[in-house]
PDB file of C-alpha atoms and ligand atoms in Angstrom:
ATOM      1  CA  UNK A   1      -0.009   0.001   0.004  1.00  0.00           C
ATOM      2  CA  UNK A   2       1.449   3.340  -1.007  1.00  0.00           C
ATOM      3  CA  UNK A   3       0.820   6.674   0.674  1.00  0.00           C
ATOM      4  CA  UNK A   4       1.025  10.326  -0.481  1.00  0.00           C
ATOM      5  CA  UNK A   5       3.409  12.813   1.143  1.00  0.00           C
ATOM      6  CA  UNK A   6       0.576  15.233   1.840  1.00  0.00           C
ATOM      7  CA  UNK A   7      -3.164  15.423   1.194  1.00  0.00           C
ATOM      8  CA  UNK A   8      -4.089  13.919  -2.194  1.00  0.00           C
ATOM      9  CA  UNK A   9      -4.907  16.733  -4.672  1.00  0.00           C
ATOM     10  CA  UNK A  10      -7.966  16.500  -6.834  1.00  0.00           C
ATOM     11  CA  UNK A  11      -6.779  15.276 -10.281  1.00  0.00           C
ATOM     12  CA  UNK A  12      -8.437  15.330 -13.703  1.00  0.00           C
ATOM     13  CA  UNK A  13      -6.512  14.010 -16.663  1.00  0.00           C
ATOM     14  CA  UNK A  14      -7.420  15.114 -20.229  1.00  0.00           C
ATOM     15  CA  UNK A  15      -6.842  12.106 -22.513  1.00  0.00           C
ATOM     16  CA  UNK A  16      -7.451  10.689 -25.942  1.00  0.00           C
ATOM     17  CA  UNK A  17      -7.007   6.938 -26.473  1.00  0.00           C
ATOM     18  CA  UNK A  18      -3.836   6.083 -28.386  1.00  0.00           C
ATOM     19  CA  UNK A  19      -2.361   9.543 -27.633  1.00  0.00           C
ATOM     20  CA  UNK A  20       0.764  10.069 -25.484  1.00  0.00           C
ATOM     21  CA  UNK A  21      -1.551  10.864 -22.574  1.00  0.00           C
ATOM     22  CA  UNK A  22      -1.859   7.101 -22.137  1.00  0.00           C
ATOM     23  CA  UNK A  23       1.490   7.219 -20.300  1.00  0.00           C
ATOM     24  CA  UNK A  24      -0.131   9.570 -17.724  1.00  0.00           C
ATOM     25  CA  UNK A  25      -3.076   7.115 -17.422  1.00  0.00           C
ATOM     26  CA  UNK A  26      -0.537   4.398 -16.671  1.00  0.00           C
ATOM     27  CA  UNK A  27       1.265   6.619 -14.186  1.00  0.00           C
ATOM     28  CA  UNK A  28      -1.940   7.412 -12.254  1.00  0.00           C
ATOM     29  CA  UNK A  29      -3.008   3.801 -12.213  1.00  0.00           C
ATOM     30  CA  UNK A  30       0.441   2.565 -11.131  1.00  0.00           C
ATOM     31  CA  UNK A  31       0.597   5.223  -8.409  1.00  0.00           C
ATOM     32  CA  UNK A  32      -2.887   4.193  -7.190  1.00  0.00           C
ATOM     33  CA  UNK A  33      -4.070   7.791  -7.196  1.00  0.00           C
ATOM     34  CA  UNK A  34      -7.763   8.677  -7.464  1.00  0.00           C
ATOM     35  CA  UNK A  35      -8.457  10.728 -10.562  1.00  0.00           C
ATOM     36  CA  UNK A  36     -11.124  11.693 -13.098  1.00  0.00           C
ATOM     37  CA  UNK A  37     -10.615  10.994 -16.752  1.00  0.00           C
ATOM     38  CA  UNK A  38     -11.941  13.596 -19.193  1.00  0.00           C
ATOM     39  CA  UNK A  39     -11.826  12.484 -22.858  1.00  0.00           C
ATOM     40  CA  UNK A  40     -10.888  15.057 -25.465  1.00  0.00           C
ATOM     41  CA  UNK A  41     -11.972  13.805 -28.917  1.00  0.00           C
ATOM     42  CA  UNK A  42      -8.884  14.694 -31.022  1.00  0.00           C
ATOM     43  CA  UNK A  43     -10.346  12.839 -33.975  1.00  0.00           C
ATOM     44  CA  UNK A  44     -13.368  15.181 -34.007  1.00  0.00           C
ATOM     45  CA  UNK A  45     -11.281  18.333 -33.489  1.00  0.00           C
ATOM     46  CA  UNK A  46     -12.381  19.001 -29.862  1.00  0.00           C
ATOM     47  CA  UNK A  47      -8.896  20.172 -29.014  1.00  0.00           C
ATOM     48  CA  UNK A  48      -9.402  23.202 -31.319  1.00  0.00           C
ATOM     49  CA  UNK A  49     -12.615  24.312 -29.576  1.00  0.00           C
ATOM     50  CA  UNK A  50     -12.441  27.365 -27.294  1.00  0.00           C
ATOM     51  CA  UNK A  51     -13.514  25.324 -24.230  1.00  0.00           C
ATOM     52  CA  UNK A  52     -10.395  23.068 -24.477  1.00  0.00           C
ATOM     53  CA  UNK A  53      -8.183  25.981 -25.576  1.00  0.00           C
ATOM     54  CA  UNK A  54      -8.866  27.549 -22.169  1.00  0.00           C
ATOM     55  CA  UNK A  55      -7.199  24.478 -20.651  1.00  0.00           C
ATOM     56  CA  UNK A  56      -4.521  23.788 -23.239  1.00  0.00           C
ATOM     57  CA  UNK A  57      -3.816  26.818 -25.460  1.00  0.00           C
ATOM     58  CA  UNK A  58      -1.897  24.558 -27.889  1.00  0.00           C
ATOM     59  CA  UNK A  59      -4.805  22.102 -27.975  1.00  0.00           C
ATOM     60  CA  UNK A  60      -2.799  19.110 -26.835  1.00  0.00           C
ATOM     61  CA  UNK A  61      -3.292  16.194 -24.479  1.00  0.00           C
ATOM     62  CA  UNK A  62      -2.209  15.413 -21.830  1.00  0.00           C
ATOM     63  CA  UNK A  63      -3.337  18.214 -19.552  1.00  0.00           C
ATOM     64  CA  UNK A  64      -3.715  17.466 -15.843  1.00  0.00           C
ATOM     65  CA  UNK A  65      -5.907  19.619 -13.627  1.00  0.00           C
ATOM     66  CA  UNK A  66      -4.465  19.645 -10.085  1.00  0.00           C
ATOM     67  CA  UNK A  67      -6.848  21.237  -7.554  1.00  0.00           C
ATOM     68  CA  UNK A  68      -8.050  23.548 -10.337  1.00  0.00           C
ATOM     69  CA  UNK A  69      -4.582  24.415 -11.700  1.00  0.00           C
ATOM     70  CA  UNK A  70      -3.539  23.182 -15.169  1.00  0.00           C
ATOM     71  CA  UNK A  71      -0.300  21.257 -15.690  1.00  0.00           C
ATOM     72  CA  UNK A  72       0.675  20.476 -19.309  1.00  0.00           C
ATOM     73  CA  UNK A  73       3.653  18.630 -20.900  1.00  0.00           C
ATOM     74  CA  UNK A  74       3.837  14.895 -20.555  1.00  0.00           C
ATOM     75  CA  UNK A  75       7.279  14.726 -19.000  1.00  0.00           C
ATOM     76  CA  UNK A  76       6.295  17.259 -16.290  1.00  0.00           C
ATOM     77  CA  UNK A  77       2.990  15.444 -15.560  1.00  0.00           C
ATOM     78  CA  UNK A  78       4.795  12.094 -15.166  1.00  0.00           C
ATOM     79  CA  UNK A  79       7.397  13.705 -12.889  1.00  0.00           C
ATOM     80  CA  UNK A  80       4.645  15.300 -10.838  1.00  0.00           C
ATOM     81  CA  UNK A  81       2.662  12.013 -10.427  1.00  0.00           C
ATOM     82  CA  UNK A  82       5.887  10.181  -9.478  1.00  0.00           C
ATOM     83  CA  UNK A  83       6.583  12.839  -6.820  1.00  0.00           C
ATOM     84  CA  UNK A  84       3.063  12.424  -5.342  1.00  0.00           C
ATOM     85  CA  UNK A  85       3.641   8.691  -4.753  1.00  0.00           C
ATOM     86  CA  UNK A  86       7.412   8.100  -4.648  1.00  0.00           C
ATOM     87  CA  UNK A  87       6.837   4.640  -3.172  1.00  0.00           C
ATOM     88  CA  UNK A  88       4.941   3.522  -6.268  1.00  0.00           C
ATOM     89  CA  UNK A  89       8.312   3.207  -8.158  1.00  0.00           C
ATOM     90  CA  UNK A  90       7.457   5.130 -11.307  1.00  0.00           C
ATOM     91  CA  UNK A  91      11.090   6.196 -11.099  1.00  0.00           C
ATOM     92  CA  UNK A  92      13.815   4.467  -9.095  1.00  0.00           C
ATOM     93  CA  UNK A  93      15.013   6.687  -6.268  1.00  0.00           C
ATOM     94  CA  UNK A  94      18.011   8.545  -7.730  1.00  0.00           C
ATOM     95  CA  UNK A  95      21.212   8.070  -5.719  1.00  0.00           C
ATOM     96  CA  UNK A  96      23.040  11.030  -7.199  1.00  0.00           C
ATOM     97  CA  UNK A  97      22.305  14.232  -9.129  1.00  0.00           C
ATOM     98  CA  UNK A  98      23.594  12.395 -12.256  1.00  0.00           C
ATOM     99  CA  UNK A  99      21.058   9.571 -11.849  1.00  0.00           C
ATOM    100  CA  UNK A 100      18.277  12.182 -11.321  1.00  0.00           C
ATOM    101  CA  UNK A 101      19.369  13.899 -14.571  1.00  0.00           C
ATOM    102  CA  UNK A 102      19.372  10.533 -16.375  1.00  0.00           C
ATOM    103  CA  UNK A 103      15.699  10.028 -15.488  1.00  0.00           C
ATOM    104  CA  UNK A 104      14.933  13.398 -17.037  1.00  0.00           C
ATOM    105  CA  UNK A 105      17.100  12.507 -20.038  1.00  0.00           C
ATOM    106  CA  UNK A 106      14.921   9.378 -20.678  1.00  0.00           C
ATOM    107  CA  UNK A 107      11.753  11.529 -20.584  1.00  0.00           C
ATOM    108  CA  UNK A 108      13.283  14.195 -22.814  1.00  0.00           C
ATOM    109  CA  UNK A 109      14.420  11.550 -25.299  1.00  0.00           C
ATOM    110  CA  UNK A 110      10.822  10.236 -25.524  1.00  0.00           C
ATOM    111  CA  UNK A 111       9.162  13.691 -25.599  1.00  0.00           C
ATOM    112  CA  UNK A 112      11.818  15.664 -27.506  1.00  0.00           C
ATOM    113  CA  UNK A 113      13.357  13.204 -29.930  1.00  0.00           C
ATOM    114  CA  UNK A 114      10.893  10.282 -30.404  1.00  0.00           C
ATOM    115  CA  UNK A 115       7.579  12.121 -30.224  1.00  0.00           C
ATOM    116  CA  UNK A 116       8.145  14.531 -33.177  1.00  0.00           C
ATOM    117  CA  UNK A 117       9.654  11.682 -35.162  1.00  0.00           C
ATOM    118  CA  UNK A 118       6.743   9.273 -34.783  1.00  0.00           C
ATOM    119  CA  UNK A 119       4.397  12.209 -35.465  1.00  0.00           C
ATOM    120  CA  UNK A 120       6.178  12.674 -38.780  1.00  0.00           C
ATOM    121  CA  UNK A 121       5.641   8.985 -39.528  1.00  0.00           C
ATOM    122  CA  UNK A 122       1.987   8.870 -38.525  1.00  0.00           C
ATOM    123  CA  UNK A 123       0.808  12.346 -39.627  1.00  0.00           C
ATOM    124  CA  UNK A 124       3.310  13.774 -42.129  1.00  0.00           C
ATOM    125  CA  UNK A 125       0.621  15.911 -43.772  1.00  0.00           C
ATOM    126  CA  UNK A 126       0.288  17.950 -40.535  1.00  0.00           C
ATOM    127  CA  UNK A 127       3.958  19.022 -40.668  1.00  0.00           C
ATOM    128  CA  UNK A 128       4.295  20.248 -44.261  1.00  0.00           C
ATOM    129  CA  UNK A 129       2.427  22.242 -46.895  1.00  0.00           C
ATOM    130  CA  UNK A 130       4.476  20.272 -49.425  1.00  0.00           C
ATOM    131  CA  UNK A 131       4.817  16.616 -50.218  1.00  0.00           C
ATOM    132  CA  UNK A 132       4.042  14.546 -47.056  1.00  0.00           C
ATOM    133  CA  UNK A 133       5.993  11.601 -48.517  1.00  0.00           C
ATOM    134  CA  UNK A 134       9.251  13.482 -48.036  1.00  0.00           C
ATOM    135  CA  UNK A 135       8.406  14.090 -44.378  1.00  0.00           C
ATOM    136  CA  UNK A 136       7.475  10.447 -43.942  1.00  0.00           C
ATOM    137  CA  UNK A 137      10.719   9.230 -45.528  1.00  0.00           C
ATOM    138  CA  UNK A 138      12.896  11.541 -43.423  1.00  0.00           C
ATOM    139  CA  UNK A 139      10.983  10.662 -40.278  1.00  0.00           C
ATOM    140  CA  UNK A 140      11.568   6.994 -41.019  1.00  0.00           C
ATOM    141  CA  UNK A 141      15.319   7.625 -41.203  1.00  0.00           C
ATOM    142  CA  UNK A 142      15.286   9.577 -37.900  1.00  0.00           C
ATOM    143  CA  UNK A 143      13.130   6.902 -36.299  1.00  0.00           C
ATOM    144  CA  UNK A 144      15.533   4.161 -37.340  1.00  0.00           C
ATOM    145  CA  UNK A 145      18.410   6.104 -35.682  1.00  0.00           C
ATOM    146  CA  UNK A 146      16.507   6.923 -32.440  1.00  0.00           C
ATOM    147  CA  UNK A 147      14.986   3.456 -32.061  1.00  0.00           C
ATOM    148  CA  UNK A 148      18.391   1.856 -32.569  1.00  0.00           C
ATOM    149  CA  UNK A 149      19.709   3.985 -29.667  1.00  0.00           C
ATOM    150  CA  UNK A 150      16.697   2.919 -27.567  1.00  0.00           C
ATOM    151  CA  UNK A 151      17.061  -0.760 -28.496  1.00  0.00           C
ATOM    152  CA  UNK A 152      20.736  -0.712 -27.487  1.00  0.00           C
ATOM    153  CA  UNK A 153      19.888   1.107 -24.266  1.00  0.00           C
ATOM    154  CA  UNK A 154      17.486  -1.731 -23.347  1.00  0.00           C
ATOM    155  CA  UNK A 155      20.196  -4.373 -23.839  1.00  0.00           C
ATOM    156  CA  UNK A 156      21.500  -4.335 -20.256  1.00  0.00           C
ATOM    157  CA  UNK A 157      18.411  -4.717 -18.064  1.00  0.00           C
ATOM    158  CA  UNK A 158      15.526  -4.848 -20.553  1.00  0.00           C
ATOM    159  CA  UNK A 159      14.527  -1.367 -19.333  1.00  0.00           C
ATOM    160  CA  UNK A 160      15.661   2.143 -20.166  1.00  0.00           C
ATOM    161  CA  UNK A 161      17.241   2.498 -16.707  1.00  0.00           C
ATOM    162  CA  UNK A 162      18.684  -0.313 -14.585  1.00  0.00           C
ATOM    163  CA  UNK A 163      15.161  -1.178 -13.524  1.00  0.00           C
ATOM    164  CA  UNK A 164      11.618  -0.475 -14.718  1.00  0.00           C
ATOM    165  CA  UNK A 165      10.505   3.175 -14.851  1.00  0.00           C
ATOM    166  CA  UNK A 166       7.707   5.139 -16.501  1.00  0.00           C
ATOM    167  CA  UNK A 167      10.216   5.985 -19.280  1.00  0.00           C
ATOM    168  CA  UNK A 168       9.613   2.450 -20.551  1.00  0.00           C
ATOM    169  CA  UNK A 169       5.933   3.121 -20.925  1.00  0.00           C
ATOM    170  CA  UNK A 170       6.617   6.376 -22.746  1.00  0.00           C
ATOM    171  CA  UNK A 171       9.052   4.593 -25.024  1.00  0.00           C
ATOM    172  CA  UNK A 172       6.533   1.824 -25.697  1.00  0.00           C
ATOM    173  CA  UNK A 173       3.881   4.459 -26.658  1.00  0.00           C
ATOM    174  CA  UNK A 174       6.305   5.805 -29.323  1.00  0.00           C
ATOM    175  CA  UNK A 175       6.991   2.254 -30.562  1.00  0.00           C
ATOM    176  CA  UNK A 176       3.217   1.584 -30.844  1.00  0.00           C
ATOM    177  CA  UNK A 177       2.612   4.755 -32.874  1.00  0.00           C
ATOM    178  CA  UNK A 178       5.489   3.973 -35.196  1.00  0.00           C
ATOM    179  CA  UNK A 179       4.376   0.401 -35.617  1.00  0.00           C
ATOM    180  CA  UNK A 180       0.825   1.502 -36.447  1.00  0.00           C
ATOM    181  CA  UNK A 181       2.340   3.796 -39.037  1.00  0.00           C
ATOM    182  CA  UNK A 182       4.133   0.850 -40.667  1.00  0.00           C
ATOM    183  CA  UNK A 183       7.556   1.101 -39.125  1.00  0.00           C
ATOM    184  CA  UNK A 184       9.138  -2.410 -39.076  1.00  0.00           C
ATOM    185  CA  UNK A 185      10.555  -3.386 -35.647  1.00  0.00           C
ATOM    186  CA  UNK A 186      11.851  -6.819 -36.641  1.00  0.00           C
ATOM    187  CA  UNK A 187      15.476  -5.505 -36.327  1.00  0.00           C
ATOM    188  CA  UNK A 188      14.806  -4.143 -32.765  1.00  0.00           C
ATOM    189  CA  UNK A 189      14.316  -7.243 -30.652  1.00  0.00           C
ATOM    190  CA  UNK A 190      14.187  -5.547 -27.253  1.00  0.00           C
ATOM    191  CA  UNK A 191      11.690  -2.870 -28.379  1.00  0.00           C
ATOM    192  CA  UNK A 192       9.664  -5.608 -30.104  1.00  0.00           C
ATOM    193  CA  UNK A 193       9.304  -7.380 -26.760  1.00  0.00           C
ATOM    194  CA  UNK A 194       8.763  -4.297 -24.580  1.00  0.00           C
ATOM    195  CA  UNK A 195       4.942  -4.342 -24.608  1.00  0.00           C
ATOM    196  CA  UNK A 196       4.893  -8.028 -23.561  1.00  0.00           C
ATOM    197  CA  UNK A 197       7.147  -7.256 -20.610  1.00  0.00           C
ATOM    198  CA  UNK A 198       5.057  -4.219 -19.638  1.00  0.00           C
ATOM    199  CA  UNK A 199       1.882  -6.278 -19.856  1.00  0.00           C
ATOM    200  CA  UNK A 200       3.050  -8.120 -16.700  1.00  0.00           C
ATOM    201  CA  UNK A 201       2.306  -4.938 -14.754  1.00  0.00           C
ATOM    202  CA  UNK A 202      -1.372  -4.723 -13.626  1.00  0.00           C
ATOM    203  CA  UNK A 203      -1.459  -0.953 -14.222  1.00  0.00           C
ATOM    204  CA  UNK A 204      -0.340  -1.422 -17.830  1.00  0.00           C
ATOM    205  CA  UNK A 205      -3.159  -3.865 -18.386  1.00  0.00           C
ATOM    206  CA  UNK A 206      -5.597  -1.500 -16.763  1.00  0.00           C
ATOM    207  CA  UNK A 207      -4.332   1.306 -18.966  1.00  0.00           C
ATOM    208  CA  UNK A 208      -5.035  -0.850 -22.045  1.00  0.00           C
ATOM    209  CA  UNK A 209      -8.565  -1.558 -20.803  1.00  0.00           C
ATOM    210  CA  UNK A 210      -9.164   2.136 -20.163  1.00  0.00           C
ATOM    211  CA  UNK A 211      -8.025   2.817 -23.769  1.00  0.00           C
ATOM    212  CA  UNK A 212     -10.645   0.319 -24.993  1.00  0.00           C
ATOM    213  CA  UNK A 213     -13.413   1.801 -22.869  1.00  0.00           C
ATOM    214  CA  UNK A 214     -12.461   5.305 -23.928  1.00  0.00           C
ATOM    215  CA  UNK A 215     -12.641   4.312 -27.615  1.00  0.00           C
ATOM    216  CA  UNK A 216     -16.092   2.891 -27.070  1.00  0.00           C
ATOM    217  CA  UNK A 217     -17.262   5.962 -25.128  1.00  0.00           C
ATOM    218  CA  UNK A 218     -16.085   8.272 -27.900  1.00  0.00           C
ATOM    219  CA  UNK A 219     -17.752   6.124 -30.585  1.00  0.00           C
ATOM    220  CA  UNK A 220     -21.044   6.374 -28.657  1.00  0.00           C
ATOM    221  CA  UNK A 221     -20.717  10.133 -28.256  1.00  0.00           C
ATOM    222  CA  UNK A 222     -19.978  10.552 -31.955  1.00  0.00           C
ATOM    223  CA  UNK A 223     -23.012   8.351 -32.880  1.00  0.00           C
ATOM    224  CA  UNK A 224     -25.227  10.393 -30.565  1.00  0.00           C
ATOM    225  CA  UNK A 225     -24.034  13.650 -32.166  1.00  0.00           C
ATOM    226  CA  UNK A 226     -24.628  12.248 -35.678  1.00  0.00           C
ATOM    227  CA  UNK A 227     -28.224  11.412 -34.659  1.00  0.00           C
ATOM    228  CA  UNK A 228     -29.069  14.928 -33.513  1.00  0.00           C
ATOM    229  CA  UNK A 229     -27.257  16.602 -36.414  1.00  0.00           C
ATOM    230  CA  UNK A 230     -29.761  17.773 -39.085  1.00  0.00           C
TER     231      UNK A 230
HETATM  232  N1  LIG B   1       4.822  18.632 -25.892  1.00  0.00           N
HETATM  233  C1  LIG B   1       3.561  18.008 -25.609  1.00  0.00           C
HETATM  234  C2  LIG B   1       3.027  17.350 -26.851  1.00  0.00           C
HETATM  235  C3  LIG B   1       1.684  16.681 -26.680  1.00  0.00           C
HETATM  236  C4  LIG B   1       1.057  16.271 -27.970  1.00  0.00           C
HETATM  237  O1  LIG B   1       1.599  16.480 -29.047  1.00  0.00           O
HETATM  238  N2  LIG B   1      -0.065  15.572 -27.863  1.00  0.00           N
HETATM  239  C5  LIG B   1      -0.784  15.128 -29.043  1.00  0.00           C
HETATM  240  C6  LIG B   1      -1.312  13.715 -28.837  1.00  0.00           C
HETATM  241  S1  LIG B   1       0.017  12.524 -28.724  1.00  0.00           S
HETATM  242  C7  LIG B   1      -1.988  16.051 -29.260  1.00  0.00           C
HETATM  243  O2  LIG B   1      -2.635  16.409 -28.333  1.00  0.00           O
HETATM  244  N3  LIG B   1      -2.281  16.295 -30.531  1.00  0.00           N
HETATM  245  C8  LIG B   1      -3.412  17.089 -30.843  1.00  0.00           C
HETATM  246  C9  LIG B   1      -3.213  18.022 -32.036  1.00  0.00           C
HETATM  247  O3  LIG B   1      -2.065  18.285 -32.352  1.00  0.00           O
HETATM  248  O4  LIG B   1      -4.181  18.440 -32.601  1.00  0.00           O
HETATM  249  C10 LIG B   1       3.714  17.026 -24.449  1.00  0.00           C
HETATM  250  O5  LIG B   1       4.759  16.409 -24.351  1.00  0.00           O
HETATM  251  O6  LIG B   1       2.773  16.794 -23.653  1.00  0.00           O
END
């Protein structure tokens, strides 16, 4: 049983299934924190509506509401959740400033290097006014380089660090987006097996279930809107 350092804040996570906000869903589940999930239908453009713009001016998920205050940026949200429940082991306790910086390096690698690259693979048309194929090709090259680094990194322990951390879930999200966009992981054995290893964690399985439920909820909401539309 884990405990918080202080009173548990009221938490609401803005999420879209399949988006990088799934890492925050995992973190909240793994930490055992109570929270509300608020779905933002990115596929229907809800992120561009003024109501969501008031929460996330860039129209992005994740956004976490903490006692009425907005926190954006995935790496910051994961770091915050880990700090609320240090005993949950989202990050191993750093034994030196260098180890603490390496945790941040893992999050920055996923958010700063991998995320834009897999976005270029999955949605190249959103990055250029020109030929999306050029963006896709270049993103595939960059992805090959970054995923090679990640795969080598996993060689020692099977995880990004010496032991499991939330960085592995963030990495796995990028792998899943790239795979869905057609990137071939057959030359990346450790990344290929990452989801199976993560699936041994109950919070990871719960996150996948929440993704399924969220997809079903959004489908129902869209069907209901289509019915009332003239
Ligand atoms: N820098 C942000 C990026 C978040 C981001 O790009 N989220 C995507 C989903 S994976 C999004 O909300 N996209 C909506 C859009 O661009 O319209 C973070 O790390 O939290």
